[in-house]
CSV table of C-alpha atoms in Angstrom, one decimal:
chain,number,residue,atom,x,y,z
A,3,MET,CA,0.0,0.0,0.0
A,4,GLU,CA,1.3,3.5,-0.9
A,5,ASN,CA,2.2,5.7,2.0
A,6,ASN,CA,1.1,9.3,2.3
A,7,LEU,CA,3.0,12.2,3.8
A,8,SER,CA,0.9,15.1,5.1
A,9,GLN,CA,1.4,18.6,3.9
A,10,LYS,CA,2.6,19.5,7.4
A,11,GLU,CA,5.3,16.8,7.2
A,12,SER,CA,6.4,17.6,3.7
A,13,GLY,CA,6.6,21.3,4.2
A,14,ALA,CA,6.1,24.0,1.5
A,15,LEU,CA,8.4,23.9,-1.6
A,16,LYS,CA,8.4,26.7,-4.1
A,17,LEU,CA,8.7,26.4,-7.9
A,18,ASN,CA,10.4,29.3,-9.5
A,19,ILE,CA,7.9,29.9,-12.4
A,20,LYS,CA,9.9,32.5,-14.2
A,21,ARG,CA,13.1,30.5,-14.2
A,22,THR,CA,11.3,27.4,-15.3
A,23,ILE,CA,9.7,29.2,-18.2
A,24,ILE,CA,13.1,30.5,-19.3
A,25,ILE,CA,14.6,27.0,-19.1
A,26,GLY,CA,11.6,26.0,-21.3
A,27,PHE,CA,13.0,28.1,-24.1
A,28,ALA,CA,15.6,25.3,-24.6
A,29,PHE,CA,12.7,22.8,-25.2
A,30,PHE,CA,11.0,25.4,-27.4
A,31,GLY,CA,14.0,25.3,-29.7
A,32,ILE,CA,14.1,21.5,-29.6
A,33,LEU,CA,10.5,20.8,-30.5
A,34,LEU,CA,10.4,23.6,-33.1
A,35,LEU,CA,13.3,22.0,-35.0
A,36,TRP,CA,12.0,18.4,-34.6
A,37,GLN,CA,8.5,19.3,-35.7
A,38,VAL,CA,9.8,20.8,-39.0
A,39,TYR,CA,12.3,17.8,-39.3
A,40,ASP,CA,9.7,15.1,-38.8
A,41,SER,CA,6.9,16.8,-40.8
A,42,TRP,CA,9.0,17.4,-43.9
A,43,CYS,CA,12.0,15.1,-44.1
A,44,PRO,CA,10.1,11.8,-44.5
A,45,THR,CA,8.3,13.2,-47.5
A,46,PHE,CA,11.5,14.7,-48.9
A,47,LEU,CA,13.1,11.3,-48.7
A,48,THR,CA,10.0,9.7,-50.3
A,49,GLU,CA,10.2,11.9,-53.3
A,50,LEU,CA,14.0,11.6,-53.7
A,51,PHE,CA,13.9,7.8,-53.5
A,52,LYS,CA,11.1,7.7,-56.1
A,53,ASP,CA,13.2,10.0,-58.3
A,54,ALA,CA,16.4,8.1,-57.7
A,55,PHE,CA,14.9,4.6,-58.2
A,56,PRO,CA,12.3,4.9,-60.9
A,57,ASN,CA,12.1,1.1,-61.2
A,58,ILE,CA,10.5,0.9,-57.8
A,59,THR,CA,6.8,1.1,-58.5
A,60,ASN,CA,5.6,-0.2,-55.2
A,61,GLU,CA,5.0,2.7,-52.8
A,62,LYS,CA,5.5,0.3,-49.8
A,63,GLU,CA,9.2,-0.3,-50.8
A,64,VAL,CA,9.8,3.4,-50.9
A,65,GLN,CA,8.4,3.8,-47.4
A,66,TYR,CA,10.6,1.0,-46.2
A,67,LEU,CA,13.7,2.9,-47.5
A,68,VAL,CA,12.4,6.1,-45.8
A,69,GLY,CA,12.0,4.1,-42.5
A,70,ILE,CA,15.6,2.9,-42.7
A,71,ILE,CA,17.0,6.5,-43.1
A,72,MET,CA,14.9,7.8,-40.3
A,73,ALA,CA,16.0,4.9,-38.1
A,74,LEU,CA,19.7,5.6,-38.9
A,75,ASP,CA,19.2,9.1,-37.6
A,76,ASN,CA,17.8,7.8,-34.4
A,77,LEU,CA,20.6,5.2,-34.1
A,78,ALA,CA,23.1,8.0,-34.0
A,79,ALA,CA,21.1,9.7,-31.3
A,80,LEU,CA,20.9,6.5,-29.3
A,81,ILE,CA,24.7,6.4,-29.1
A,82,LEU,CA,25.3,10.1,-28.6
A,83,LEU,CA,22.7,11.1,-26.0
A,84,PRO,CA,24.2,9.1,-23.1
A,85,ILE,CA,27.7,10.3,-24.1
A,86,PHE,CA,26.8,14.0,-24.1
A,87,GLY,CA,24.8,13.5,-20.9
A,88,ALA,CA,27.7,11.9,-19.0
A,89,LEU,CA,30.2,14.5,-20.4
A,90,SER,CA,28.1,17.4,-19.3
A,91,ASP,CA,27.8,15.9,-15.8
A,92,LYS,CA,31.6,16.2,-15.5
A,93,THR,CA,32.1,19.5,-17.3
A,94,LYS,CA,33.1,22.6,-15.3
A,95,THR,CA,33.2,26.0,-17.0
A,96,PRO,CA,32.6,29.6,-15.9
A,97,ILE,CA,29.2,29.4,-17.8
A,98,GLY,CA,28.2,26.1,-16.3
A,99,LYS,CA,28.3,22.4,-17.2
A,100,ARG,CA,25.4,22.3,-19.7
A,101,MET,CA,25.6,25.7,-21.4
A,102,PRO,CA,28.7,25.0,-23.6
A,103,TYR,CA,27.0,22.0,-25.2
A,104,ILE,CA,23.8,24.0,-25.7
A,105,LEU,CA,25.6,26.9,-27.4
A,106,VAL,CA,27.7,24.8,-29.8
A,107,GLY,CA,24.8,22.5,-30.7
A,108,THR,CA,22.5,25.4,-31.4
A,109,LEU,CA,25.0,27.2,-33.6
A,110,VAL,CA,25.8,24.2,-35.8
A,111,CYS,CA,22.1,23.2,-36.2
A,112,ALA,CA,21.0,26.7,-37.0
A,113,VAL,CA,23.6,26.9,-39.8
A,114,VAL,CA,23.0,23.5,-41.3
A,115,PHE,CA,19.2,23.1,-41.0
A,116,PRO,CA,18.2,25.4,-43.9
A,117,PHE,CA,20.4,23.4,-46.3
A,118,ILE,CA,18.2,20.3,-46.1
A,119,PRO,CA,15.4,21.8,-48.4
A,120,VAL,CA,18.1,23.3,-50.7
A,121,PHE,CA,19.6,19.9,-51.4
A,122,PHE,CA,16.1,18.4,-51.8
A,123,HIS,CA,15.2,21.2,-54.3
A,124,TYR,CA,18.1,20.2,-56.5
A,125,HIS,CA,17.5,16.4,-56.1
A,126,ASN,CA,20.7,15.8,-54.1
A,127,ILE,CA,19.7,12.8,-52.0
A,128,ALA,CA,23.3,12.4,-50.5
A,129,GLY,CA,23.3,16.1,-49.5
A,130,VAL,CA,19.9,15.8,-47.7
A,131,ILE,CA,21.0,12.7,-45.8
A,132,ILE,CA,24.3,14.2,-44.8
A,133,MET,CA,22.6,17.4,-43.5
A,134,MET,CA,20.1,15.3,-41.6
A,135,LEU,CA,23.0,13.3,-40.0
A,136,ILE,CA,24.8,16.5,-38.9
A,137,ILE,CA,21.6,17.9,-37.4
A,138,VAL,CA,21.1,14.7,-35.4
A,139,ILE,CA,24.6,14.7,-34.1
A,140,PHE,CA,24.6,18.3,-32.9
A,141,MET,CA,21.0,18.3,-31.7
A,142,MET,CA,22.0,15.4,-29.4
A,143,MET,CA,24.9,17.6,-28.1
A,144,TYR,CA,22.2,20.2,-27.4
A,145,ARG,CA,19.3,18.1,-26.2
A,146,ASN,CA,20.5,16.1,-23.3
A,147,PRO,CA,22.2,19.1,-21.5
A,148,ALA,CA,19.3,21.4,-22.2
A,149,VAL,CA,16.8,18.9,-20.7
A,150,SER,CA,19.0,18.3,-17.7
A,151,LEU,CA,18.9,22.0,-16.7
A,152,MET,CA,15.4,21.5,-15.2
A,153,PRO,CA,16.3,18.8,-12.7
A,154,ASP,CA,19.6,20.5,-12.0
A,155,MET,CA,17.7,23.4,-10.5
A,156,THR,CA,14.4,21.9,-9.3
A,157,PRO,CA,13.7,19.8,-6.2
A,158,LYS,CA,12.4,16.3,-6.9
A,159,PRO,CA,8.8,16.8,-5.7
A,160,LEU,CA,8.4,19.8,-8.1
A,161,ARG,CA,9.8,18.2,-11.2
A,162,SER,CA,6.5,17.0,-12.7
A,163,LYS,CA,5.0,20.5,-12.4
A,164,ALA,CA,8.2,22.1,-13.8
A,165,ASN,CA,8.3,19.5,-16.6
A,166,GLY,CA,4.7,20.4,-17.5
A,167,ILE,CA,5.7,24.1,-17.9
A,168,ILE,CA,8.8,23.1,-20.0
A,169,ASN,CA,6.7,20.8,-22.2
A,170,ILE,CA,4.2,23.6,-22.8
A,171,MET,CA,7.0,25.8,-24.0
A,172,GLY,CA,8.2,23.0,-26.2
A,173,TYR,CA,4.8,22.5,-27.7
A,174,ILE,CA,4.5,26.2,-28.4
A,175,GLY,CA,7.6,25.8,-30.5
A,176,GLY,CA,6.1,22.7,-32.2
A,177,ALA,CA,2.8,24.5,-32.8
A,178,PHE,CA,4.6,27.4,-34.4
A,179,ALA,CA,6.3,25.1,-36.8
A,180,THR,CA,3.0,23.4,-37.6
A,181,VAL,CA,1.3,26.7,-38.3
A,182,VAL,CA,4.1,27.6,-40.7
A,183,GLY,CA,3.5,24.2,-42.4
A,184,ILE,CA,-0.1,25.1,-42.9
A,185,VAL,CA,0.9,28.4,-44.6
A,186,PHE,CA,3.7,26.8,-46.6
A,187,VAL,CA,2.0,23.6,-47.9
A,188,LEU,CA,4.4,20.8,-48.8
A,189,SER,CA,1.9,19.1,-51.0
A,190,ASP,CA,1.5,22.3,-53.1
A,191,TYR,CA,5.3,22.3,-53.7
A,192,LEU,CA,5.2,18.7,-54.8
A,193,GLY,CA,2.7,19.7,-57.5
A,194,THR,CA,4.5,20.0,-60.8
A,195,ASN,CA,2.9,23.4,-61.7
A,196,GLY,CA,2.8,22.5,-65.4
A,197,THR,CA,6.3,21.0,-65.5
A,198,ASP,CA,7.8,17.6,-65.1
A,199,SER,CA,10.5,18.5,-62.6
A,200,LEU,CA,10.4,19.4,-58.9
A,201,ALA,CA,13.4,21.7,-59.5
A,202,TYR,CA,11.2,24.3,-61.1
A,203,ASN,CA,8.9,24.7,-58.1
A,204,ASN,CA,9.2,27.6,-55.8
A,205,ILE,CA,12.0,26.8,-53.3
A,206,TRP,CA,10.8,29.3,-50.7
A,207,VAL,CA,7.7,27.2,-50.0
A,208,ILE,CA,10.0,24.6,-48.4
A,209,GLU,CA,12.9,26.9,-47.4
A,210,VAL,CA,11.0,29.4,-45.1
A,211,PRO,CA,10.0,26.8,-42.4
A,212,PHE,CA,13.6,25.7,-42.1
A,213,LEU,CA,14.9,29.2,-42.0
A,214,LEU,CA,12.4,30.3,-39.4
A,215,ALA,CA,13.2,27.3,-37.2
A,216,SER,CA,16.9,28.2,-37.3
A,217,VAL,CA,16.4,31.8,-36.4
A,218,LEU,CA,14.0,31.0,-33.6
A,219,MET,CA,16.3,28.3,-32.2
A,220,VAL,CA,19.1,30.9,-32.0
A,221,VAL,CA,16.8,33.4,-30.3
A,222,SER,CA,15.6,30.8,-27.7
A,223,CYS,CA,19.2,29.8,-27.0
A,224,LEU,CA,20.2,33.5,-26.4
A,225,VAL,CA,17.3,34.0,-24.1
A,226,LEU,CA,18.4,31.0,-22.1
A,227,PHE,CA,22.1,32.0,-22.1
A,228,PHE,CA,21.6,35.5,-20.9
A,229,ASN,CA,19.1,34.6,-18.1
A,230,ILE,CA,20.3,31.3,-16.7
A,231,LYS,CA,23.5,31.5,-14.8
A,232,GLU,CA,24.1,27.9,-14.0
A,233,ASN,CA,26.8,28.1,-11.3
A,234,LYS,CA,25.1,30.9,-9.4
A,235,ILE,CA,21.6,29.3,-9.4
A,236,GLU,CA,22.9,25.8,-8.4
A,237,ALA,CA,24.5,27.4,-5.3
A,238,GLU,CA,21.3,29.2,-4.4
A,239,VAL,CA,19.0,26.2,-4.6
A,240,ALA,CA,21.4,23.7,-2.9
A,241,GLU,CA,19.3,23.6,0.3
A,242,GLU,CA,16.0,23.2,-1.5
A,243,MET,CA,17.5,20.3,-3.5
A,244,LYS,CA,18.5,18.6,-0.3
A,245,ARG,CA,15.0,19.0,1.1
A,246,GLY,CA,13.6,17.6,-2.2
A,247,GLU,CA,15.7,14.6,-1.9
A,248,GLU,CA,14.1,13.8,1.5
A,249,LEU,CA,10.7,14.1,0.0
A,250,SER,CA,11.2,11.9,-3.1
A,251,GLU,CA,8.6,9.4,-4.1
A,252,LEU,CA,11.0,6.5,-3.7
A,253,THR,CA,10.5,4.0,-0.9
A,254,GLU,CA,14.3,3.2,-1.0
A,255,LYS,CA,16.2,6.5,-1.1
A,256,VAL,CA,19.1,7.3,-3.4
A,257,VAL,CA,22.4,7.6,-1.5
A,258,ASP,CA,25.2,9.8,-3.0
A,259,ASP,CA,28.2,8.0,-4.4
A,260,LYS,CA,26.6,4.6,-3.9
A,261,PRO,CA,25.2,2.3,-6.6
A,262,LEU,CA,21.5,1.9,-7.1
A,263,THR,CA,19.8,-0.7,-4.8
A,264,LYS,CA,18.4,-3.8,-6.5
A,265,THR,CA,14.9,-2.5,-6.1
A,266,ASN,CA,15.7,0.8,-7.7
A,267,LYS,CA,17.5,-0.9,-10.6
A,268,ILE,CA,14.4,-3.0,-11.3
A,269,MET,CA,12.3,0.1,-11.2
A,270,LEU,CA,14.6,1.9,-13.6
A,271,ILE,CA,14.6,-1.0,-16.0
A,272,LEU,CA,10.8,-1.3,-16.0
A,273,ILE,CA,10.3,2.4,-16.6
A,274,LEU,CA,12.7,2.4,-19.5
A,275,ALA,CA,11.1,-0.8,-21.0
A,276,ALA,CA,7.6,0.8,-20.8
A,277,GLU,CA,9.0,4.0,-22.3
A,278,PHE,CA,10.6,2.0,-25.1
A,279,PHE,CA,7.2,0.6,-26.1
A,280,TRP,CA,5.2,3.9,-25.8
A,281,PHE,CA,7.7,5.6,-28.1
A,282,MET,CA,7.5,2.6,-30.5
A,283,SER,CA,3.9,3.5,-30.7
A,284,ASP,CA,4.0,7.3,-30.8
A,285,ASN,CA,7.0,7.7,-33.0
A,286,GLY,CA,6.0,4.9,-35.4
A,287,ILE,CA,2.7,6.6,-36.3
A,288,GLY,CA,4.3,10.1,-36.1
A,289,THR,CA,7.0,9.2,-38.7
A,290,PHE,CA,4.4,8.1,-41.3
A,291,MET,CA,1.5,10.4,-40.5
A,292,THR,CA,2.2,13.0,-43.2
A,293,ASN,CA,2.7,10.2,-45.7
A,294,TYR,CA,-0.5,8.6,-44.5
A,295,THR,CA,-2.3,11.8,-45.2
A,296,ILE,CA,-0.8,12.4,-48.6
A,297,TYR,CA,-0.3,8.9,-50.1
A,298,HIS,CA,-3.1,6.9,-48.4
A,299,LEU,CA,-6.0,9.4,-47.8
A,300,GLY,CA,-5.0,11.6,-50.8
A,301,ALA,CA,-5.6,14.7,-48.6
A,302,SER,CA,-3.5,17.9,-48.3
A,303,SER,CA,-0.5,17.8,-46.0
A,304,SER,CA,-2.0,20.9,-44.3
A,305,SER,CA,-4.7,18.6,-42.9
A,306,SER,CA,-1.9,16.6,-41.1
A,307,MET,CA,-0.5,19.8,-39.7
A,308,ILE,CA,-3.9,20.8,-38.4
A,309,ASN,CA,-4.2,17.4,-36.8
A,310,THR,CA,-0.9,18.0,-35.1
A,311,ILE,CA,-2.1,21.2,-33.7
A,312,VAL,CA,-5.3,19.5,-32.3
A,313,GLY,CA,-3.1,16.9,-30.7
A,314,GLY,CA,-0.9,19.7,-29.4
A,315,VAL,CA,-3.9,21.4,-27.7
A,316,GLY,CA,-4.7,18.1,-25.9
A,317,SER,CA,-1.1,17.8,-24.9
A,318,VAL,CA,-0.9,21.3,-23.5
A,319,ILE,CA,-3.9,20.7,-21.3
A,320,GLY,CA,-2.3,17.5,-20.0
A,321,PHE,CA,1.0,19.3,-19.4
A,322,ALA,CA,-0.8,22.0,-17.5
A,323,ILE,CA,-2.5,19.6,-15.1
A,324,GLY,CA,-0.3,16.5,-15.2
A,325,GLY,CA,1.9,17.6,-12.4
A,326,LEU,CA,-1.1,18.5,-10.3
A,327,ILE,CA,-2.7,15.2,-10.9
A,328,ALA,CA,0.5,13.4,-9.9
A,329,GLY,CA,0.6,15.5,-6.7
A,330,LYS,CA,-2.7,13.8,-5.8
A,331,ILE,CA,-2.4,10.2,-7.0
A,332,GLY,CA,1.3,9.9,-7.7
A,333,ARG,CA,3.3,9.8,-10.9
A,334,LYS,CA,2.8,6.0,-11.5
A,335,TRP,CA,-1.0,6.1,-11.6
A,336,THR,CA,-1.0,9.3,-13.6
A,337,ILE,CA,1.1,7.6,-16.2
A,338,VAL,CA,-1.1,4.5,-16.1
A,339,GLY,CA,-4.2,6.7,-16.7
A,340,GLY,CA,-2.4,8.5,-19.6
A,341,LEU,CA,-1.5,5.2,-21.3
A,342,SER,CA,-5.0,4.0,-20.8
A,343,LEU,CA,-6.5,7.0,-22.5
A,344,THR,CA,-4.0,6.7,-25.4
A,345,LEU,CA,-4.9,3.1,-25.8
A,346,VAL,CA,-8.6,4.0,-26.1
A,347,SER,CA,-7.8,6.6,-28.8
A,348,PHE,CA,-6.0,4.0,-30.9
A,349,VAL,CA,-8.8,1.5,-30.4
A,350,LEU,CA,-11.2,4.1,-31.7
A,351,TRP,CA,-9.0,4.9,-34.7
A,352,ALA,CA,-8.8,1.1,-35.6
A,353,ILE,CA,-12.6,0.8,-35.4
A,354,PHE,CA,-13.1,4.0,-37.5
A,355,ASN,CA,-10.5,2.8,-40.0
A,356,VAL,CA,-12.6,-0.2,-41.0
A,357,THR,CA,-16.1,1.2,-40.6
A,358,LEU,CA,-16.1,4.8,-41.9
A,359,PRO,CA,-15.7,5.6,-45.7
A,360,GLU,CA,-13.7,8.7,-44.9
A,361,PHE,CA,-10.8,6.5,-43.9
A,362,ALA,CA,-10.7,4.6,-47.2
A,363,GLU,CA,-7.7,4.8,-49.4
A,364,ASN,CA,-7.7,7.8,-51.7
A,365,SER,CA,-10.9,9.2,-50.1
A,366,GLY,CA,-9.5,12.7,-50.7
A,367,VAL,CA,-10.5,14.0,-47.3
A,368,PHE,CA,-9.0,14.0,-43.9
A,369,PRO,CA,-11.5,12.4,-41.5
A,370,VAL,CA,-12.9,14.7,-38.8
A,371,PHE,CA,-12.9,11.8,-36.3
A,372,LEU,CA,-9.1,11.6,-36.5
A,373,TYR,CA,-8.9,15.0,-34.9
A,374,VAL,CA,-10.8,13.6,-31.9
A,375,VAL,CA,-8.5,10.6,-31.8
A,376,TRP,CA,-5.4,12.9,-31.9
A,377,PHE,CA,-6.8,15.2,-29.2
A,378,VAL,CA,-7.3,12.2,-26.8
A,379,LYS,CA,-4.0,10.7,-27.7
A,380,GLY,CA,-2.2,14.1,-27.1
A,381,PHE,CA,-3.8,14.5,-23.7
A,382,GLY,CA,-3.1,10.9,-22.6
A,383,MET,CA,0.6,10.9,-23.8
A,384,SER,CA,1.2,14.3,-22.2
A,385,LEU,CA,0.3,12.8,-18.8
A,386,VAL,CA,2.9,10.1,-19.5
A,387,HIS,CA,5.7,12.4,-20.7
A,388,VAL,CA,5.3,15.0,-18.0
A,389,ASN,CA,5.8,12.4,-15.3
A,390,SER,CA,8.0,9.7,-16.8
A,391,TYR,CA,11.2,11.8,-17.0
A,392,PRO,CA,11.0,13.0,-13.4
A,393,MET,CA,10.5,9.3,-12.4
A,394,VAL,CA,13.8,8.4,-14.0
A,395,VAL,CA,15.9,11.3,-12.6
A,396,GLU,CA,14.2,10.6,-9.2
A,397,LEU,CA,16.5,7.6,-9.2
A,398,CYS,CA,19.8,9.5,-9.2
A,399,ASN,CA,21.6,12.3,-7.3
A,400,SER,CA,22.5,15.7,-8.6
A,401,LYS,CA,25.9,14.4,-9.9
A,402,LYS,CA,24.3,12.0,-12.4
A,403,ILE,CA,21.3,13.9,-13.8
A,404,GLY,CA,22.9,14.1,-17.3
A,405,LYS,CA,23.7,10.4,-17.2
A,406,PHE,CA,20.2,9.3,-16.2
A,407,THR,CA,18.7,11.8,-18.8
A,408,GLY,CA,20.9,9.8,-21.2
A,409,TYR,CA,19.2,6.6,-20.1
A,410,TYR,CA,15.8,8.1,-20.6
A,411,TYR,CA,16.5,9.3,-24.1
A,412,ALA,CA,18.5,6.2,-25.0
A,413,ALA,CA,15.3,4.2,-24.4
A,414,SER,CA,13.2,6.6,-26.5
A,415,MET,CA,15.8,6.7,-29.3
A,416,ALA,CA,16.2,2.9,-29.3
A,417,ALA,CA,12.4,2.8,-30.0
A,418,GLN,CA,12.7,5.5,-32.6
A,419,THR,CA,15.5,3.6,-34.3
A,420,ILE,CA,13.6,0.4,-34.5
A,421,THR,CA,10.0,1.5,-35.1
A,422,PRO,CA,10.4,3.2,-38.5
A,423,VAL,CA,12.1,0.0,-39.9
A,424,ALA,CA,9.6,-2.3,-38.1
A,425,LEU,CA,6.6,-0.4,-39.4
A,426,GLY,CA,8.1,0.0,-42.8
A,427,SER,CA,8.7,-3.7,-43.0
A,428,ILE,CA,5.1,-4.4,-42.0
A,429,LEU,CA,3.9,-2.1,-44.7
A,430,LEU,CA,5.8,-4.2,-47.2
A,431,VAL,CA,3.5,-7.1,-46.5
A,432,PRO,CA,1.0,-7.3,-49.5
A,433,THR,CA,-2.0,-7.7,-47.3
A,434,PHE,CA,-1.2,-4.6,-45.2
A,435,ASP,CA,-1.5,-0.9,-46.0
A,436,PHE,CA,-1.4,2.4,-44.0
A,437,GLY,CA,-4.5,1.1,-42.2
A,438,ILE,CA,-2.2,-1.0,-40.0
A,439,LEU,CA,-1.0,2.2,-38.2
A,440,PRO,CA,-3.6,2.2,-35.4
A,441,ILE,CA,-3.2,-1.6,-34.8
A,442,TYR,CA,0.5,-1.2,-34.5
A,443,ALA,CA,0.1,1.7,-32.1
A,444,LEU,CA,-2.4,0.1,-29.8
A,445,ILE,CA,-0.3,-3.1,-29.5
A,446,CYS,CA,2.8,-1.2,-28.5
A,447,THR,CA,0.9,1.1,-26.1
A,448,GLY,CA,-0.8,-1.9,-24.5
A,449,VAL,CA,2.6,-3.6,-23.8
A,450,ALA,CA,3.8,-0.3,-22.2
A,451,LEU,CA,0.7,-0.2,-20.0
A,452,VAL,CA,1.1,-3.7,-18.8
A,453,ILE,CA,4.8,-3.2,-17.9
A,454,PHE,CA,4.1,0.0,-16.1
A,455,ILE,CA,1.5,-1.5,-13.8
A,456,PHE,CA,4.2,-3.8,-12.4
A,457,ILE,CA,6.4,-0.9,-11.2
A,458,LYS,CA,6.8,-0.9,-7.4
A,459,ASN,CA,8.9,1.1,-5.0
A,460,VAL,CA,6.9,4.3,-5.2
A,461,LYS,CA,4.7,6.1,-2.8
A,462,THR,CA,2.3,9.0,-3.1
A,463,VAL,CA,3.8,12.2,-1.7
A,464,LYS,CA,1.3,15.0,-1.3
A,465,THR,CA,3.5,18.1,-1.5
A,466,SER,CA,2.5,21.4,-0.2
A,467,PHE,CA,3.1,24.1,-2.8
A,468,LYS,CA,3.3,27.8,-2.2
A,469,LYS,CA,0.2,29.4,-3.5
A,470,GLY,CA,-0.8,32.6,-5.4
A,471,LEU,CA,1.8,35.2,-5.8
A,472,GLU,CA,4.3,33.2,-3.7
A,473,THR,CA,4.7,30.8,-6.6
A,474,MET,CA,6.0,33.6,-8.8
A,475,ASP,CA,9.3,33.7,-7.1
A,476,GLN,CA,11.5,36.0,-9.1
A,477,GLY,CA,14.8,35.1,-7.8
A,478,ASP,CA,17.5,33.8,-10.1
């Protein structure tokens, strides 16, 4: 049975809202770039492979090749994320241990990113793939240290609430990229406009989203750099961090400079295993969603962008309340609830897929019901994401946050390496088409839910937060 600590026993902890929002600018830049990357690059690769291999007439074989390239990107991330996390833990500079990696990663990504559509425009498949690889390498240099900033400066009981704020900032970045994708419609660019060559189409239709992403990523990084003084802040919050350690949700506490207990190791493995499967689901359908819209439904790519926004609205609601829900029922059961809602959304999609004519191949319309599915999925998965990362870094001390962040992202990237190839291979089977997406997603989500139910070693800690204007602590 889970134990409860009273508000009196736990004491009042304060979350620095201003500082958390500023740290969120790092995640703003991350999701802004990845939203553009994931929305456009699979279709770029699809068109380039069709152009480079005209003898391939089976659309499924093209999607298999696309899946392999997207998986190779994630394989590089799987290797690099833990490396940069561990390195940043041990780095000491006048500007902090995370900031050097953030600055270098941002600069390189901002310079390279706009060249992806340029190489695509001129049919240079090697150039596109090389630019994508460079982006992945330096984004991993940026991502792990940037994400680690939040737990570096936030006591353990407050991390779900802080993670919700940071994820909202990230989704604002992703939503901006999506709106740009609605204005600059990829499927319009892919139209031949009376010619037989893509090279004659207006390059600015595909270049502007990448340029805007680069500019805004630099701006968000500068906001972070000039407002977050790592070394100074870490010294100021040292006492609160110690208090947070005492109030963690773990039954068996983490002891500095000692290895994890057997119970905590099992808990870590189960969290990462469940995370692997829910990313198998989420990234699998995310990778192919634009292609599903264009090549299966025969609808405009802007419909997929609108769908992403609808899912983002559900996510933002979940991010806003996910930490509060966890404060009442605990992170474990909040995640179980989120996975259950996500599973229901995929079951609905699978049913709609075989019963409603709007979901038929080449229907020419984007089904309204899919917006409902994506809203529920977005809300459910936000409850998962806002609490799962804090559960992982709950298992380490302040000296290993980057390392454990690396574990968290290694699990997600392992899934994102495997799932495009796995789903691409399934699509090669003659009896399957894009209609297999919801079945694949609900199976993976169901496995994640079963694994997570078996997680032990957690207790519900009801934390007393400062209220009203007290929460708006302006200190740096």
